[in-house]
PDB file of C-alpha atoms in Angstrom:
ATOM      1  CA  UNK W   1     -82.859  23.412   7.646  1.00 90.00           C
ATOM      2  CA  UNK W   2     -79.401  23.406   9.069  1.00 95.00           C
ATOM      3  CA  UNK W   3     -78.899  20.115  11.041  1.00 98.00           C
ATOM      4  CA  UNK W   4     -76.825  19.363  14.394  1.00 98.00           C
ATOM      5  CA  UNK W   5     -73.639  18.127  12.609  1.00 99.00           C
ATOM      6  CA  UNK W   6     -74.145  20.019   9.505  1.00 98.00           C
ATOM      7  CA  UNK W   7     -70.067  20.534   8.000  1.00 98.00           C
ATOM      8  CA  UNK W   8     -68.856  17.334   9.966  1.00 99.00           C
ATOM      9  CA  UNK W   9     -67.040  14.835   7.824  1.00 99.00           C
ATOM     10  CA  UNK W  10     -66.873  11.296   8.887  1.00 99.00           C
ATOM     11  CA  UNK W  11     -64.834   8.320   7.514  1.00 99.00           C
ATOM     12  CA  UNK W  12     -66.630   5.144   7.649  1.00 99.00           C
ATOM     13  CA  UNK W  13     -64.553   1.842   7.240  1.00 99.00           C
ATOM     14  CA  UNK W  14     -66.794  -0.263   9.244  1.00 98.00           C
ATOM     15  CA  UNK W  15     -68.963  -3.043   7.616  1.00 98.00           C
ATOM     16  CA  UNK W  16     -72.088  -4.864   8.458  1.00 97.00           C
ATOM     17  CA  UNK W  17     -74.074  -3.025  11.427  1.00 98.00           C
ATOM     18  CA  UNK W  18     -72.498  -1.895  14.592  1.00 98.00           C
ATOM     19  CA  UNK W  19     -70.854   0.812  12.584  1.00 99.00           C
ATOM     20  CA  UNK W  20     -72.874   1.574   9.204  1.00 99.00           C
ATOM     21  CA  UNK W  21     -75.663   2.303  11.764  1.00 99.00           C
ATOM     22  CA  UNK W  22     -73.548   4.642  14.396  1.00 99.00           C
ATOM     23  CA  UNK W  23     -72.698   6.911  10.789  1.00 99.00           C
ATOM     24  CA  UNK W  24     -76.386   6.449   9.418  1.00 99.00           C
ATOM     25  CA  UNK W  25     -77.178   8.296  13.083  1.00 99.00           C
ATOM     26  CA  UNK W  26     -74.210  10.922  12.131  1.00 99.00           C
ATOM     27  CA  UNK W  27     -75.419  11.467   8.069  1.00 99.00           C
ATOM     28  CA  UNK W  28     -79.156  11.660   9.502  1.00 99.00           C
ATOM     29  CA  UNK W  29     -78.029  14.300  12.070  1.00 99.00           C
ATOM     30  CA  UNK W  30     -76.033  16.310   9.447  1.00 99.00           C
ATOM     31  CA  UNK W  31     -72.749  15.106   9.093  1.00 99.00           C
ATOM     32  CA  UNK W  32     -71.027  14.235   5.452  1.00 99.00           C
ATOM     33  CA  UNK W  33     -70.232  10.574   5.802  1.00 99.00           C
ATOM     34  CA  UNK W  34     -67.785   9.167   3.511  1.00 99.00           C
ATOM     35  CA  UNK W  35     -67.725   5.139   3.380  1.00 99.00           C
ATOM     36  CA  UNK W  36     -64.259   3.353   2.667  1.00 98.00           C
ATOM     37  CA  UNK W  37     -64.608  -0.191   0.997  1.00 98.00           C
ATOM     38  CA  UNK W  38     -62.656  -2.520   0.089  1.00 95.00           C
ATOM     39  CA  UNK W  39     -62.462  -3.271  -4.335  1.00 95.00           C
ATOM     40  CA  UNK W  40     -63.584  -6.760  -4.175  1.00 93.00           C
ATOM     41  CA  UNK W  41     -67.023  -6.229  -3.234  1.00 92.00           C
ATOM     42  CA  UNK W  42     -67.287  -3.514  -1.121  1.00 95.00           C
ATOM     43  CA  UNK W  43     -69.196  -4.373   2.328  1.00 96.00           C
ATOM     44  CA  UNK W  44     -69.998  -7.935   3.150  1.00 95.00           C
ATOM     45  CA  UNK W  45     -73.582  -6.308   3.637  1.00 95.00           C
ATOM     46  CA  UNK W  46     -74.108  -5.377  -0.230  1.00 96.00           C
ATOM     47  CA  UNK W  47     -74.517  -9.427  -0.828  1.00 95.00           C
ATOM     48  CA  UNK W  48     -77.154  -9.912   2.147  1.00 95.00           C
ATOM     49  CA  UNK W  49     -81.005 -10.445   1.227  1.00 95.00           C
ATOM     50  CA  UNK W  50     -83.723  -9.340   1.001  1.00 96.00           C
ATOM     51  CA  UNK W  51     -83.029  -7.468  -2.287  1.00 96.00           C
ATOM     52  CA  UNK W  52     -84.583  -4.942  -4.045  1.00 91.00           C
ATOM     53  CA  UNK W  53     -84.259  -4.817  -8.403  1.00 89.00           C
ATOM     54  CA  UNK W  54     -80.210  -5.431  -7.702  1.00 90.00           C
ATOM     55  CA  UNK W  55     -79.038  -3.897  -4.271  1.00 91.00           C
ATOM     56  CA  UNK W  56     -79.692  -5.258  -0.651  1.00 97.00           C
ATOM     57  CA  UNK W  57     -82.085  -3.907   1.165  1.00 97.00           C
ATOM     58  CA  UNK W  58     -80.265  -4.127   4.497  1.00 97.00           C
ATOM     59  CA  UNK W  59     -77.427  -2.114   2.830  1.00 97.00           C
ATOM     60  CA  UNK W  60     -79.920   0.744   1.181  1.00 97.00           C
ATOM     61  CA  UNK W  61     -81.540   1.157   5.197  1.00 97.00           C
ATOM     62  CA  UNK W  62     -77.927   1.434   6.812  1.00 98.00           C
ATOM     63  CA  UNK W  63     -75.786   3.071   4.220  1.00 98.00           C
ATOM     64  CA  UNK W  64     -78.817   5.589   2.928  1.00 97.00           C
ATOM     65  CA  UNK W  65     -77.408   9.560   2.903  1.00 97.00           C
ATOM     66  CA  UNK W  66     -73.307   8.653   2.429  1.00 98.00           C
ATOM     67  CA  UNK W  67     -70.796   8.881  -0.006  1.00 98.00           C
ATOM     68  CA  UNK W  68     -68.379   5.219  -0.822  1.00 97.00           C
ATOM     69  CA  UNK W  69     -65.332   5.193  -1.986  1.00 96.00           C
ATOM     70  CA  UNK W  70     -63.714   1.843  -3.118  1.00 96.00           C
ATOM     71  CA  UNK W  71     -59.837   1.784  -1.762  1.00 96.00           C
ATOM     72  CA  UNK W  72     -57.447  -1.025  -1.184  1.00 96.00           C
ATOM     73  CA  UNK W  73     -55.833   0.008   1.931  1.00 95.00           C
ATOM     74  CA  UNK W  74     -53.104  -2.576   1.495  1.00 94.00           C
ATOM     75  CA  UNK W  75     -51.685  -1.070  -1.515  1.00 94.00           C
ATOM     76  CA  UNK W  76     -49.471   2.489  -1.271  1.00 90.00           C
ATOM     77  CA  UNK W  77     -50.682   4.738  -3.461  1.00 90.00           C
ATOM     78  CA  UNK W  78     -54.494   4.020  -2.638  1.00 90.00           C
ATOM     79  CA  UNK W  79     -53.306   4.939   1.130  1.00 89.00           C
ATOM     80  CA  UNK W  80     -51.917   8.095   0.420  1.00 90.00           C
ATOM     81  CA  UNK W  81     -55.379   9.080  -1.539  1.00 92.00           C
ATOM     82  CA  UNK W  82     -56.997   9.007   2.275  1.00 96.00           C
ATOM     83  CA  UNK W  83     -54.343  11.908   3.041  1.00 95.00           C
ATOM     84  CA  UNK W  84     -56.355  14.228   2.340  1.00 96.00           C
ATOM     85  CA  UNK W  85     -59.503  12.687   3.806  1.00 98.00           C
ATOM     86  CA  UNK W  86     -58.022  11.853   6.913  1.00 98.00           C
ATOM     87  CA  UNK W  87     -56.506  15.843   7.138  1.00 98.00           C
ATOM     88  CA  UNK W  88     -59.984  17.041   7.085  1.00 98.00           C
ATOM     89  CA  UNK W  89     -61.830  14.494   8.623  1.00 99.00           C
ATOM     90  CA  UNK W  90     -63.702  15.162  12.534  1.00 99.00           C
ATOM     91  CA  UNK W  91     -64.421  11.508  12.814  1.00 99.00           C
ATOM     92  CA  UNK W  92     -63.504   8.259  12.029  1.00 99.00           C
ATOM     93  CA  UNK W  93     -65.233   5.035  12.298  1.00 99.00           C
ATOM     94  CA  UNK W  94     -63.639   1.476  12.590  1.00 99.00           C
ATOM     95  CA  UNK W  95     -65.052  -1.684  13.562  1.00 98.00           C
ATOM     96  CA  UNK W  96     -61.681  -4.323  12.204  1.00 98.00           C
ATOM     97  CA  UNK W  97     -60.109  -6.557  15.200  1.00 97.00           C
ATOM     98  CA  UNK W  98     -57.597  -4.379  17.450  1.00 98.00           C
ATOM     99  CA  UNK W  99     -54.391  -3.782  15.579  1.00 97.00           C
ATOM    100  CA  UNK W 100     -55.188  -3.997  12.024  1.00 98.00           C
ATOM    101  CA  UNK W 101     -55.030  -0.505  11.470  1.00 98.00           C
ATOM    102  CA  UNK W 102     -52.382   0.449  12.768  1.00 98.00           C
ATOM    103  CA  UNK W 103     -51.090  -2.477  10.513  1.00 96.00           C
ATOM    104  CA  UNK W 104     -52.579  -0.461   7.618  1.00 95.00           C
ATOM    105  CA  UNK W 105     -50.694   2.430   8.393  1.00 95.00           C
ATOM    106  CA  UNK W 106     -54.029   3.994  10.025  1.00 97.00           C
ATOM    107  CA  UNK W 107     -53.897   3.493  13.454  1.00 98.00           C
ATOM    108  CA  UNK W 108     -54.813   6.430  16.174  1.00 99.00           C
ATOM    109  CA  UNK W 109     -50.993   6.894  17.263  1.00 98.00           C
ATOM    110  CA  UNK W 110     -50.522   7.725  13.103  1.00 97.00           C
ATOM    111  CA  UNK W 111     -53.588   9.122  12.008  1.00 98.00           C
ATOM    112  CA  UNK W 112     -53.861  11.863  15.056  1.00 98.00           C
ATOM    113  CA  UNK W 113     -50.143  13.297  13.857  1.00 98.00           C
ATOM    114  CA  UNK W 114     -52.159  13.966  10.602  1.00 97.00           C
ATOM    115  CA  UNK W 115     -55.067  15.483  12.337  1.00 98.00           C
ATOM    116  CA  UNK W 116     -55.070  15.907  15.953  1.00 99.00           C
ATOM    117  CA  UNK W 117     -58.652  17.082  16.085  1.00 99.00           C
ATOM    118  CA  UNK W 118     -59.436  13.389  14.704  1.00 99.00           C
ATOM    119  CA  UNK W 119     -62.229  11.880  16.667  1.00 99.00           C
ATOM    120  CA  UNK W 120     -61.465   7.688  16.272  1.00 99.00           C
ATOM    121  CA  UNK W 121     -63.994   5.325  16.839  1.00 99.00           C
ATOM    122  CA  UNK W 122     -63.200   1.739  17.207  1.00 99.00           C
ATOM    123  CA  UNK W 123     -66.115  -0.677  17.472  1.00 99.00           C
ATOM    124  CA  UNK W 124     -64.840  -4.062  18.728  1.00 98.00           C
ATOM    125  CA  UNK W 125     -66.867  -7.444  20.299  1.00 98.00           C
ATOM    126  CA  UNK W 126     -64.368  -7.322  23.368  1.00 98.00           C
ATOM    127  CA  UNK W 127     -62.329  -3.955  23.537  1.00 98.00           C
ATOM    128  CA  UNK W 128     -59.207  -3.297  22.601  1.00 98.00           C
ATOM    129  CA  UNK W 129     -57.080  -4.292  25.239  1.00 97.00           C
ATOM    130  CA  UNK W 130     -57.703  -7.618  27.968  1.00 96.00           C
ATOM    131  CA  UNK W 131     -57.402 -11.400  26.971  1.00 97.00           C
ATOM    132  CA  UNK W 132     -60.349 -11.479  24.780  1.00 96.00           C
ATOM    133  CA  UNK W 133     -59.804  -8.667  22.797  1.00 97.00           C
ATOM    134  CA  UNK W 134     -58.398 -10.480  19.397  1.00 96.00           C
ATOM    135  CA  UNK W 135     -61.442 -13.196  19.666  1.00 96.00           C
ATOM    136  CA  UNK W 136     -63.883 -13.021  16.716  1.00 94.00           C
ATOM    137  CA  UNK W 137     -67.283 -12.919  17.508  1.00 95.00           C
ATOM    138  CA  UNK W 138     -70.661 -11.989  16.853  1.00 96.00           C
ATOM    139  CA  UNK W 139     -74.012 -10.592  18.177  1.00 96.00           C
ATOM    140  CA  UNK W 140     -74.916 -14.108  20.092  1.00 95.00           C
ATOM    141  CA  UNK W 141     -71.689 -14.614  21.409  1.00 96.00           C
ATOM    142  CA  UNK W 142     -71.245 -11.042  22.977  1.00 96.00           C
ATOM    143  CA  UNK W 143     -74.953 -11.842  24.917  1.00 94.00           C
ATOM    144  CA  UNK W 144     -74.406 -14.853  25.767  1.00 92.00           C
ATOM    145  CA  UNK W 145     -70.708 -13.726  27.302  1.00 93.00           C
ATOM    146  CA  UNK W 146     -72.625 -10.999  29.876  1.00 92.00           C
ATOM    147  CA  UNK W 147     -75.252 -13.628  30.943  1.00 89.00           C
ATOM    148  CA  UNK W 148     -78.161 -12.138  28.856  1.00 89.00           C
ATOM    149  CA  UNK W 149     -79.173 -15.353  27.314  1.00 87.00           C
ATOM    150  CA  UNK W 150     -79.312 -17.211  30.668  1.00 85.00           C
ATOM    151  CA  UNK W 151     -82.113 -14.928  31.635  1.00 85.00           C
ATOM    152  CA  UNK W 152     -83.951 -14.723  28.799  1.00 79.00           C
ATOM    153  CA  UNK W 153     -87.781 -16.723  28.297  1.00 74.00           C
ATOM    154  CA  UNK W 154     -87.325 -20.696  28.075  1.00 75.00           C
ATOM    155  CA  UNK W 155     -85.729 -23.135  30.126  1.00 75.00           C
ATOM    156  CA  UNK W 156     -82.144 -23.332  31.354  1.00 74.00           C
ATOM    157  CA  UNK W 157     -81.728 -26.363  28.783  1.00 77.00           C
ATOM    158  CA  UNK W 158     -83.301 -24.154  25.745  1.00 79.00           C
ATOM    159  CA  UNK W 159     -83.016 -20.287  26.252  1.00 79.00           C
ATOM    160  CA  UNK W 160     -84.822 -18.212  23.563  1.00 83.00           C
ATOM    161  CA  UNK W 161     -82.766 -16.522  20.793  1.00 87.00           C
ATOM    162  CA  UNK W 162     -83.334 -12.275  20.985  1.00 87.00           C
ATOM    163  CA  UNK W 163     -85.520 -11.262  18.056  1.00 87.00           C
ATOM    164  CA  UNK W 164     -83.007  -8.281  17.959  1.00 92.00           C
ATOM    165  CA  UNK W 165     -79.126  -7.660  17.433  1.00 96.00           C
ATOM    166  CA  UNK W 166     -79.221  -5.921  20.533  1.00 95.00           C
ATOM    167  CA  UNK W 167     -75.007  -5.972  21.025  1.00 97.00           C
ATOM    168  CA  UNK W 168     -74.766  -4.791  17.656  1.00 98.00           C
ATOM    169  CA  UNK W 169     -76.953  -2.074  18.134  1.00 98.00           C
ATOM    170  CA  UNK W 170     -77.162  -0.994  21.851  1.00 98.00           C
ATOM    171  CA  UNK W 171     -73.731  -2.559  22.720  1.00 98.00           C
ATOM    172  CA  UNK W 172     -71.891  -0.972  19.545  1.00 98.00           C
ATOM    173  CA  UNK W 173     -74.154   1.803  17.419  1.00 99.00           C
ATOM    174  CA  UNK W 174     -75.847   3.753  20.207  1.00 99.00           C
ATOM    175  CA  UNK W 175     -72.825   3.628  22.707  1.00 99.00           C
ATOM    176  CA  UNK W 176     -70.409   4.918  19.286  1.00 99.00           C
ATOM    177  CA  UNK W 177     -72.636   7.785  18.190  1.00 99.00           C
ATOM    178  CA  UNK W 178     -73.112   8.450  22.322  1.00 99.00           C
ATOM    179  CA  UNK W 179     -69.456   9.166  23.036  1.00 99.00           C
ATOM    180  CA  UNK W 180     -68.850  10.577  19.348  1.00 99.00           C
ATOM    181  CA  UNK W 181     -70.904  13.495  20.580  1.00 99.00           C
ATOM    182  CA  UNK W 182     -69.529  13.397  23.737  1.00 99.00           C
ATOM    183  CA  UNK W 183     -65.607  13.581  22.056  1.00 99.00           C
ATOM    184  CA  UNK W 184     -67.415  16.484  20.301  1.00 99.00           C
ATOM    185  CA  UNK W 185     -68.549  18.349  23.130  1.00 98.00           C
ATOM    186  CA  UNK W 186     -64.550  17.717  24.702  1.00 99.00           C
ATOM    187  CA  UNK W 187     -62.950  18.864  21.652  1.00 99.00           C
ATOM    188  CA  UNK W 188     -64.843  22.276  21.622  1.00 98.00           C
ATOM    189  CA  UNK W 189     -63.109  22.510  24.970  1.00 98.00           C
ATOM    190  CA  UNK W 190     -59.759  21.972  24.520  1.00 99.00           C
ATOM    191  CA  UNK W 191     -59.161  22.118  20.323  1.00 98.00           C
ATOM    192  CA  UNK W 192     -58.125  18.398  20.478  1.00 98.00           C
ATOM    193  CA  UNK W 193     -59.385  15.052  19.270  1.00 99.00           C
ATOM    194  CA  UNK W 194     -59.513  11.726  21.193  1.00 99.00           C
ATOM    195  CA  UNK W 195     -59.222   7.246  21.029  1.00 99.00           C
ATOM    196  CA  UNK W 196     -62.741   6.051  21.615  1.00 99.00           C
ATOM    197  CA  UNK W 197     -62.742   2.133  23.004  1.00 99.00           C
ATOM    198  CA  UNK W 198     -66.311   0.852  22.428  1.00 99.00           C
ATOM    199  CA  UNK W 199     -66.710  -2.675  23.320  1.00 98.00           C
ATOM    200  CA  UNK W 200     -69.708  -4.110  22.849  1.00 98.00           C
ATOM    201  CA  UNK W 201     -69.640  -7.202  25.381  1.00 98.00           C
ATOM    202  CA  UNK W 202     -68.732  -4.335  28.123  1.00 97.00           C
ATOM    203  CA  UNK W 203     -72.302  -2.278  26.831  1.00 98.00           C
ATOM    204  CA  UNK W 204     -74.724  -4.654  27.191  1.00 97.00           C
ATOM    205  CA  UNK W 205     -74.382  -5.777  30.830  1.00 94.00           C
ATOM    206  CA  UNK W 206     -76.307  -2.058  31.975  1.00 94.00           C
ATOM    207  CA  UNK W 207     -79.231  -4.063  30.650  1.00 92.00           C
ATOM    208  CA  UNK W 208     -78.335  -7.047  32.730  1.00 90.00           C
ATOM    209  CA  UNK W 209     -78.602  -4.293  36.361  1.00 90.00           C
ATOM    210  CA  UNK W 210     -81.430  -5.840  37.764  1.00 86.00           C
ATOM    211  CA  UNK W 211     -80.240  -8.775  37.409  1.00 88.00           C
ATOM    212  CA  UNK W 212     -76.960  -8.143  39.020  1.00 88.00           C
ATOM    213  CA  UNK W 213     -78.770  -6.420  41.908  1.00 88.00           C
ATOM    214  CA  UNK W 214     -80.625  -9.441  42.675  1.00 85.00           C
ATOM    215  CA  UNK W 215     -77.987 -11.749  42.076  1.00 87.00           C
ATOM    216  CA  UNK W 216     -75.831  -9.263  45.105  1.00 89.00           C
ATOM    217  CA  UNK W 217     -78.492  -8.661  47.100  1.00 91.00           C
ATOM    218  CA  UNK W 218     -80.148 -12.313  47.336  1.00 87.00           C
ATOM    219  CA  UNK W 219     -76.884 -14.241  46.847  1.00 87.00           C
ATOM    220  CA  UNK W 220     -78.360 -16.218  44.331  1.00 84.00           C
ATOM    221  CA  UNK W 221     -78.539 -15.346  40.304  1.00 84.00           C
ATOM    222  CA  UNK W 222     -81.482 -15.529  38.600  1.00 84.00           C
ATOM    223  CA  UNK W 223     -82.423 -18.299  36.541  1.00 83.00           C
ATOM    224  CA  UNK W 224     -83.826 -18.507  33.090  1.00 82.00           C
ATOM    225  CA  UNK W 225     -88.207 -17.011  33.378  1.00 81.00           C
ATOM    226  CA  UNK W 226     -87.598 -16.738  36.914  1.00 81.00           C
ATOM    227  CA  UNK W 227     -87.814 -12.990  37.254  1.00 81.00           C
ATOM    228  CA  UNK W 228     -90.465 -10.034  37.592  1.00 83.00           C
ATOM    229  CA  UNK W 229     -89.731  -8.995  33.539  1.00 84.00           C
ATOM    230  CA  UNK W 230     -88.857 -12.244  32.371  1.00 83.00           C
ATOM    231  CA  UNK W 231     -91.713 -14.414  32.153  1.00 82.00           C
ATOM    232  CA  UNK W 232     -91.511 -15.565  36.273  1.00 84.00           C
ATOM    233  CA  UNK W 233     -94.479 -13.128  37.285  1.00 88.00           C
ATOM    234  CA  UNK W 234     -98.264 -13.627  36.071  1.00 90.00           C
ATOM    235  CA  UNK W 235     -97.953  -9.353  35.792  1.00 93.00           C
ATOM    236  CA  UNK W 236     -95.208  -9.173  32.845  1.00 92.00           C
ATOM    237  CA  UNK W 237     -96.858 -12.291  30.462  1.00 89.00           C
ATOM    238  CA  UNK W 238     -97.843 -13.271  27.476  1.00 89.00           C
ATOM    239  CA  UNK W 239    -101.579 -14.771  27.369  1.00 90.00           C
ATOM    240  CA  UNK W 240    -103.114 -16.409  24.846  1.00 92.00           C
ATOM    241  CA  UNK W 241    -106.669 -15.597  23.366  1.00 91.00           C
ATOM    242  CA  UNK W 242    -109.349 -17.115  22.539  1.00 91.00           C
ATOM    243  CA  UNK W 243    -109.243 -16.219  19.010  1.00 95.00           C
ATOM    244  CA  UNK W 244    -106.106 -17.895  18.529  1.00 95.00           C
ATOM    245  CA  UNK W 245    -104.041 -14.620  19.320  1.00 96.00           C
ATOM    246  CA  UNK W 246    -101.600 -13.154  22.212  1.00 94.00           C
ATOM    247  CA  UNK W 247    -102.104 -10.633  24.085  1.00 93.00           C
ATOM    248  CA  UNK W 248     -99.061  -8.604  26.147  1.00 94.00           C
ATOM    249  CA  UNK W 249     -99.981  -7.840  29.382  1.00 94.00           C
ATOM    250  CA  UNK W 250     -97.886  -5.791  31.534  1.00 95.00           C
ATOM    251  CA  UNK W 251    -100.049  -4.917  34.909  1.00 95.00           C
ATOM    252  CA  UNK W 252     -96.696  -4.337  37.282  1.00 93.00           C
ATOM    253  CA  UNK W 253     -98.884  -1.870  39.495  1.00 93.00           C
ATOM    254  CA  UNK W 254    -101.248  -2.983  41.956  1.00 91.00           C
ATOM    255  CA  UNK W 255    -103.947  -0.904  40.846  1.00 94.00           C
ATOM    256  CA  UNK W 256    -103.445  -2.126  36.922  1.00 95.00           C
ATOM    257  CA  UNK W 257    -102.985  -5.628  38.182  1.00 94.00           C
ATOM    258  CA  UNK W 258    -106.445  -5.030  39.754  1.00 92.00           C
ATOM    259  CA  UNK W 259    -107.964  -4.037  36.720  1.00 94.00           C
ATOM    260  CA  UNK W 260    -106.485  -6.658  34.841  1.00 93.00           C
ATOM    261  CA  UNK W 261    -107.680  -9.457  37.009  1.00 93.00           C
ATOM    262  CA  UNK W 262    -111.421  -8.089  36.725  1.00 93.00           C
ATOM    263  CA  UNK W 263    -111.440  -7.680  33.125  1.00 92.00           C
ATOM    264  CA  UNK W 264    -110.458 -11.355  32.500  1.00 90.00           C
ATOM    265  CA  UNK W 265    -112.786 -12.659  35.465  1.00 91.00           C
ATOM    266  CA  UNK W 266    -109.425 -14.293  36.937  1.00 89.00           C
ATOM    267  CA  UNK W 267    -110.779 -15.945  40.193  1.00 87.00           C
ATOM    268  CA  UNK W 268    -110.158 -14.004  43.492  1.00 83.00           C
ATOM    269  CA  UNK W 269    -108.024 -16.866  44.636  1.00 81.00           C
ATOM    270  CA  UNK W 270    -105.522 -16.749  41.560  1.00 82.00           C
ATOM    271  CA  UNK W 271    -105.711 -12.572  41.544  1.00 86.00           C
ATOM    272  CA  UNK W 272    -103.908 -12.529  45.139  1.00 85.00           C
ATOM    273  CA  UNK W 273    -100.647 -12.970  43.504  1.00 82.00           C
ATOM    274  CA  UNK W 274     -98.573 -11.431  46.447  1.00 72.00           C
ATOM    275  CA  UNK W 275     -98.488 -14.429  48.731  1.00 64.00           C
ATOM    276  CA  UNK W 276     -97.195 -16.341  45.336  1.00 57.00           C
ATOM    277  CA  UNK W 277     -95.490 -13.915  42.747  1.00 49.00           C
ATOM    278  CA  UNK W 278     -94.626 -16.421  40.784  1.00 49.00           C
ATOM    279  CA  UNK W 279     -98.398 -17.847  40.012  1.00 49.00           C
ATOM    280  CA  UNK W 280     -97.103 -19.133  35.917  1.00 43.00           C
ATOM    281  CA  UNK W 281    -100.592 -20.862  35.913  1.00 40.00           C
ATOM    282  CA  UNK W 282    -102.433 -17.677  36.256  1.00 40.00           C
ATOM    283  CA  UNK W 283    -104.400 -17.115  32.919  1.00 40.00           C
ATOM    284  CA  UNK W 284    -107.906 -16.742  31.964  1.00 37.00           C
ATOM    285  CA  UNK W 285    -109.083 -20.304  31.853  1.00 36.00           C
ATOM    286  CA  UNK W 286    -111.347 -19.913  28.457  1.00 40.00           C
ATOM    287  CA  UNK W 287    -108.871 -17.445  27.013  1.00 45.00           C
ATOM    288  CA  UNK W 288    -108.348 -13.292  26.994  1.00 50.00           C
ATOM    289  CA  UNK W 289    -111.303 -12.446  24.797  1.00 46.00           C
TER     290      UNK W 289
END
């Protein structure tokens, strides 16, 4: 079956997940991916557990469907074996701190002589321009940075941890493979390739909108489980049961809310949750059964 990006070739030198993932979208959708590592070891993610026999699992899931090559992009004559690669190539995937290719010889203003139909991709915590953009960082620090944390479940003093790497993967994957396709679409119109600035700190505050309307519109910014969606309304909850379980309840309409109420037997008093909308009492009081 011939697949979206069948006879695309894309060169991978990112590591750990922002970027193995954005390809693993590419290879899945058709495209040849071709995965640069360093000698010594290859990806940082080949030593991560859980492991099956002798590889890591977390490697296998991202890097599944794509060639690797081992070069040492430092050194001359390994650089001039990506020549040919990088004449070829539609897209190219990086994810080091702004400036180090270029350092390596393999920066956009260089590499788009070679190939000026070159999609680039650079993955970066921060962008790469502004006063943050050489910081190191990592999944936490990019949520915490846009405010995310201070509104998740918990109190101010001890916000809850995502269970997710959301700014890996919807701040850096999804947005990468999003305006990869969208440099696609642009170079069938005009023959020519393009820089692509993702920065994942910059992605995640869309999922911070509400938030930000409230915070405009009210003058005030929402506080840790004070909010419709997180954890400050008795419709958007997590209830305990009687067997020892949870239950996720998310009634938002009045006529579910309804429903919900009369299925637990929640007193009429408690049910009226529009003169309070922030009842965080209101449960069942033997337990959901």
């Amino acid at each position: 079956m011939v697949k979206p990006l069948d006879g695309l070739l894309v060169l991978d030198f990112s590591t750990l997940l922002p970027g193995p993932m954005a390809t693993l979208i590419l290879a899945e959708a058709g495209a040849e991916v071709v995965k640069i590592e360093r000698p010594d070891g290859g990806d940082a993610m080949r030593g991560y557990t859980p492991r099956w026999r002798t590889d890591s699992v977390n490697f296998a899931l991202l890097n599944r469907g794509k060639r690797s090559v081992a070069l040492d992009l430092k050194d001359t004559e390994s650089r001039r074996r990506l020549d040919p690669l990088l004449a070829r190539a539609d897209i190219l995937v990086e994810q080091f701190r702004p400036g180090v290719m270029a350092r390596l010889g393999l920066g956009y203003d260089v590499v788009s002589k070679i190939n000026p139909r070159l999609i680039y991709c650079s993955i970066t915590g921060y962008g790469q321009t502004g006063p943050l953009a050489d910081r190191a960082g990592h999944d936490l620090n990019y949520m915490a940075e846009t405010g995310l944390l201070a509104l998740s479940m918990g109190s101010p003093a001890a916000p809850v941890l995502p269970p997710v790497l959301a700014a890996d993967i919807a701040g850096g994957a999804y947005p990468a493979v999003l305006n990869i396709l969208l440099a696609l679409r642009e170079r069938d119109r005009t023959g020519r390739g393009m820089a692509l600035d993702i920065a994942m700190t910059d992605n995640l505050f869309p999922f911070a909108y509400w938030a930000l309307g409230n915070g405009l519109a009210a003058g005030q910014w929402p506080e840790n489980s004070a909010e419709l969606v997180t954890g400050g309304s008795p419709r958007y909850r997590l209830y305990p049961t009687r067997d020892g379980r949870m239950v996720a309840a998310a009634p938002l309409e009045q006529a579910f809310w309804e429903r919900f109420c009369d299925l637990i037997d929640l007193d009429a008093a408690l049910s009226d949750d529009t003169k309070n909308p922030t009842l965080s009492s209101t449960t069942a009081p033997s337990g959901i059964q």
